[in-house]
Coordinates of C-alpha atoms in Angstrom, one line a residue:
M16 CA -37.8 38.9 -39.2
S17 CA -36.9 35.1 -40.9
Y18 CA -39.0 32.2 -40.2
A19 CA -38.2 28.7 -40.6
D20 CA -40.2 26.1 -42.1
S21 CA -42.5 24.7 -39.1
E22 CA -41.5 21.5 -40.0
S23 CA -37.9 22.0 -38.5
A24 CA -39.7 22.9 -34.8
N25 CA -42.8 19.6 -35.4
G26 CA -40.9 18.3 -31.9
S27 CA -40.7 21.5 -30.4
L28 CA -43.9 22.5 -28.4
L29 CA -45.2 26.3 -28.5
G30 CA -45.0 28.6 -25.7
P31 CA -45.0 32.2 -24.6
G32 CA -42.7 34.4 -26.4
D33 CA -42.9 32.6 -29.2
L34 CA -43.3 34.3 -32.6
L35 CA -45.3 32.8 -35.6
K36 CA -46.5 33.6 -39.1
V37 CA -49.8 32.0 -39.9
L38 CA -50.8 31.5 -43.5
V39 CA -54.2 30.8 -44.9
Y40 CA -53.8 29.3 -48.0
G41 CA -56.1 31.2 -50.9
S42 CA -56.3 33.9 -48.0
P43 CA -53.6 36.3 -47.9
D44 CA -55.7 38.7 -45.9
L45 CA -55.8 36.3 -42.9
T46 CA -52.1 36.0 -42.9
T47 CA -50.9 37.1 -39.5
E48 CA -47.6 37.5 -37.6
T49 CA -48.2 37.0 -33.9
Q50 CA -46.5 36.3 -30.7
V51 CA -47.7 33.6 -28.1
N52 CA -48.7 35.4 -24.8
E53 CA -48.1 34.5 -21.3
N54 CA -51.1 32.3 -21.0
G55 CA -50.1 30.4 -24.1
K56 CA -52.5 32.4 -26.7
I57 CA -52.7 34.2 -29.7
T58 CA -54.7 36.6 -31.7
F59 CA -56.1 35.2 -35.0
P60 CA -58.5 37.4 -37.4
L61 CA -62.1 36.3 -37.4
L62 CA -61.4 33.6 -34.2
G63 CA -60.1 36.3 -31.7
E64 CA -58.0 34.7 -29.0
V65 CA -56.8 30.9 -29.7
T66 CA -54.7 28.7 -27.3
I67 CA -51.9 27.0 -29.0
G68 CA -49.4 26.8 -25.8
G69 CA -48.5 23.5 -25.5
L70 CA -48.9 22.2 -29.2
T71 CA -46.6 21.4 -32.0
P72 CA -46.8 23.8 -34.9
A73 CA -48.5 21.2 -36.7
A74 CA -51.0 20.5 -34.2
A75 CA -51.7 24.4 -33.8
E76 CA -52.0 24.5 -37.6
T77 CA -55.0 21.8 -37.2
K78 CA -56.8 23.5 -34.1
I79 CA -56.8 27.1 -36.3
A80 CA -58.2 25.0 -39.4
S81 CA -60.9 23.5 -37.4
L82 CA -61.7 26.5 -35.8
L83 CA -61.9 28.2 -39.1
E84 CA -64.2 25.5 -40.5
S85 CA -66.7 25.0 -37.5
G86 CA -67.4 28.4 -37.5
G87 CA -68.3 28.8 -41.0
F88 CA -65.6 31.3 -42.0
L89 CA -63.5 28.8 -44.7
R90 CA -64.3 25.4 -46.2
K91 CA -61.6 22.7 -45.5
P92 CA -58.7 25.7 -44.8
Q93 CA -55.1 24.9 -45.3
I94 CA -53.2 26.2 -42.5
N95 CA -49.2 26.6 -42.2
I96 CA -47.4 28.3 -39.4
L97 CA -43.5 29.3 -39.7
T98 CA -41.4 30.0 -36.9
S99 CA -39.0 32.0 -35.9
S100 CA -36.5 31.1 -32.9
L101 CA -38.9 29.6 -30.2
Y102 CA -38.6 31.8 -27.5
S103 CA -39.9 29.3 -25.2
Q104 CA -37.5 26.6 -26.1
Q105 CA -34.6 28.6 -25.3
I106 CA -32.2 28.3 -22.2
S107 CA -29.8 30.4 -20.6
V108 CA -25.9 29.1 -20.3
L109 CA -24.2 31.2 -17.3
G110 CA -20.9 31.0 -15.4
F111 CA -17.8 29.4 -16.1
V112 CA -18.1 28.2 -19.5
R113 CA -16.5 29.0 -22.8
N114 CA -19.7 30.9 -24.3
Q115 CA -22.2 32.2 -22.2
G116 CA -25.7 33.4 -23.9
R117 CA -29.1 32.1 -24.4
Y118 CA -29.4 29.4 -27.0
A119 CA -32.2 27.6 -28.5
I120 CA -32.8 23.9 -28.1
E121 CA -34.7 21.7 -30.5
G122 CA -35.3 18.3 -29.9
Q123 CA -34.2 16.2 -26.8
R124 CA -30.6 17.5 -25.2
S125 CA -29.0 16.7 -21.8
L126 CA -27.0 18.6 -19.9
T127 CA -23.3 17.3 -21.3
D128 CA -25.1 18.0 -24.7
V129 CA -25.5 21.7 -23.6
L130 CA -22.2 22.0 -21.9
A131 CA -20.8 20.7 -25.1
M132 CA -22.8 23.0 -27.5
V133 CA -21.2 26.0 -25.3
G134 CA -17.8 25.0 -25.9
G135 CA -17.2 23.3 -22.6
I136 CA -16.4 24.4 -19.1
S137 CA -13.6 27.2 -19.1
P138 CA -10.6 26.5 -17.3
D139 CA -11.4 28.6 -14.1
G140 CA -14.8 26.4 -13.9
G141 CA -15.5 23.6 -11.5
N142 CA -17.3 20.6 -11.3
I143 CA -20.4 21.9 -9.8
V144 CA -23.4 22.7 -12.4
T145 CA -26.5 24.1 -10.8
L146 CA -29.8 23.5 -12.8
I147 CA -32.8 26.1 -12.4
R148 CA -36.3 25.0 -13.7
A149 CA -39.5 26.6 -13.1
Q150 CA -42.0 23.6 -12.2
N151 CA -45.4 23.9 -10.8
G152 CA -44.9 28.1 -10.5
D153 CA -42.0 27.6 -8.4
F154 CA -38.1 27.5 -9.2
V155 CA -36.4 24.3 -8.5
K156 CA -32.6 24.6 -7.9
E157 CA -30.4 21.1 -8.5
E158 CA -26.8 21.0 -8.3
I159 CA -24.7 18.3 -10.2
D160 CA -21.1 17.1 -9.9
V161 CA -20.4 16.8 -13.5
L162 CA -16.9 15.1 -12.9
A163 CA -18.6 12.6 -10.2
M164 CA -21.4 11.8 -12.0
I165 CA -18.9 11.2 -15.2
Q166 CA -16.3 9.0 -13.0
S167 CA -19.0 7.2 -11.8
S168 CA -20.7 6.5 -15.1
D169 CA -24.4 7.4 -13.5
M170 CA -25.8 9.1 -16.2
N171 CA -29.1 9.2 -14.5
L172 CA -28.1 13.1 -13.2
N173 CA -27.2 14.1 -16.6
R174 CA -30.7 15.8 -16.7
D175 CA -32.5 16.0 -20.0
I176 CA -32.9 20.0 -20.8
H177 CA -36.0 21.9 -21.2
G178 CA -37.0 25.4 -22.5
G179 CA -36.6 28.0 -20.0
D180 CA -33.8 25.9 -17.8
L181 CA -31.4 28.3 -16.7
I182 CA -27.7 26.8 -16.3
Y183 CA -24.8 28.1 -14.4
V184 CA -21.3 26.8 -14.3
E185 CA -20.0 27.3 -10.5
A186 CA -16.3 28.7 -10.1
A187 CA -13.6 26.1 -9.4
H188 CA -12.5 25.8 -5.7
R189 CA -9.4 27.3 -4.9
F190 CA -6.7 27.6 -2.4
Y191 CA -3.7 29.5 -1.4
I192 CA -0.3 29.2 -0.8
Y193 CA 2.1 31.3 0.8
G194 CA 5.4 31.4 2.5
E195 CA 8.5 29.5 2.1
V196 CA 7.4 27.9 -1.4
Q197 CA 8.8 28.2 -5.0
R198 CA 5.4 29.7 -6.3
P199 CA 3.5 31.2 -3.7
G200 CA -0.1 32.4 -5.0
F201 CA -3.8 30.6 -5.5
F202 CA -4.8 27.9 -7.3
R203 CA -7.2 25.5 -8.4
L204 CA -8.3 22.8 -5.5
E205 CA -8.5 19.5 -7.1
P206 CA -10.6 16.7 -5.3
D207 CA -9.1 15.2 -2.5
M208 CA -6.2 17.3 -2.4
T209 CA -3.8 16.5 0.2
V210 CA -1.3 19.4 1.6
V211 CA 1.7 17.4 0.1
Q212 CA 0.0 17.7 -3.5
A213 CA -0.8 21.2 -2.5
L214 CA 2.7 22.2 -1.7
S215 CA 3.8 20.3 -5.3
V216 CA 1.5 22.5 -7.2
G217 CA 3.2 25.5 -5.6
G218 CA 6.6 24.2 -6.9
G219 CA 7.6 22.7 -3.7
L220 CA 9.5 24.2 -0.7
N221 CA 12.6 26.4 -1.2
P222 CA 15.6 26.5 0.3
R223 CA 14.2 27.9 3.5
G224 CA 11.2 26.1 4.0
T225 CA 10.2 23.1 6.2
E226 CA 7.6 20.5 6.2
R227 CA 7.6 20.4 9.7
G228 CA 6.4 24.2 9.9
V229 CA 3.1 23.9 7.5
R230 CA 0.3 25.4 8.8
I231 CA -3.1 26.0 7.1
Q232 CA -5.2 29.1 8.1
R233 CA -9.1 28.0 7.9
R234 CA -12.3 29.9 8.5
D235 CA -14.7 27.7 10.8
E236 CA -18.6 27.5 10.4
Q237 CA -18.7 30.8 12.2
G238 CA -16.2 32.1 10.1
V239 CA -13.8 32.6 12.7
L240 CA -10.1 32.1 11.5
Q241 CA -8.2 29.4 12.7
T242 CA -4.3 27.9 12.5
I243 CA -4.0 24.4 12.3
K244 CA -0.9 22.1 12.2
V245 CA -1.4 19.9 9.4
K246 CA 0.4 16.5 8.3
S247 CA 1.4 16.0 4.6
Y248 CA -1.6 13.4 4.1
D249 CA -4.2 16.0 5.3
L250 CA -6.9 16.8 2.9
V251 CA -6.7 21.0 1.8
Q252 CA -10.3 22.2 2.0
P253 CA -11.8 24.9 -0.6
N254 CA -10.3 28.5 0.5
D255 CA -7.6 27.2 2.8
V256 CA -4.7 29.4 3.3
V257 CA -1.5 27.3 3.1
Y258 CA 1.3 28.7 4.7
I259 CA 5.2 27.3 4.9
K260 CA 7.3 28.6 8.0
E261 CA 11.0 29.4 7.5
S262 CA 13.1 26.3 8.8
L263 CA 15.4 27.7 12.0
F264 CA 18.2 25.6 11.1

């Protein structure tokens, strides 16, 4: 197990799951490798359980030293806490990003910082990012439209990310196009895409196609499939099936 000097983690708070090595200068028999339990406590020789959850490593060093001295075990003890990767400061990034996984964060990191850290959103990823975090014993979910946030310059939605957060990037919305077009298939649905824009993505009409024969198959709120006659400026919705009929003339 490798440990980093506690100075590298001074800005981070200790929490459940963190692996620590506690050194007592001049008393090697008290050196302890331990893990912070779910209640934020460690077990330390002579002292038993010590609550250090929510403290920085430096503050935890001071607390252990004070307890050893006030208990009459050592005079002016010098404590040094070394930390491996802080489990409580790790986040999970899943979904349509270039590099999914668990990442350790140090200091203050924003949502866009984390997305950059994982290589950005993948080509199949959408604009909606779901942030899930524990809050007051419950899990709170928030959906953030990253593209809208950037276009509007409203960076209030660029949330600070905390240890334990889960970030999930949704798949991009898609639509399907078939019939008398050059390239039938399914494609990424861009914001406010119109029918004529969808046709251009499909390569345009082939010689047998006609714009008068454009229909959209769309499921309503009850899941019933409907066939809708549309105009070129109508908007395409997620999972629409755009069908181009053959011209009779």
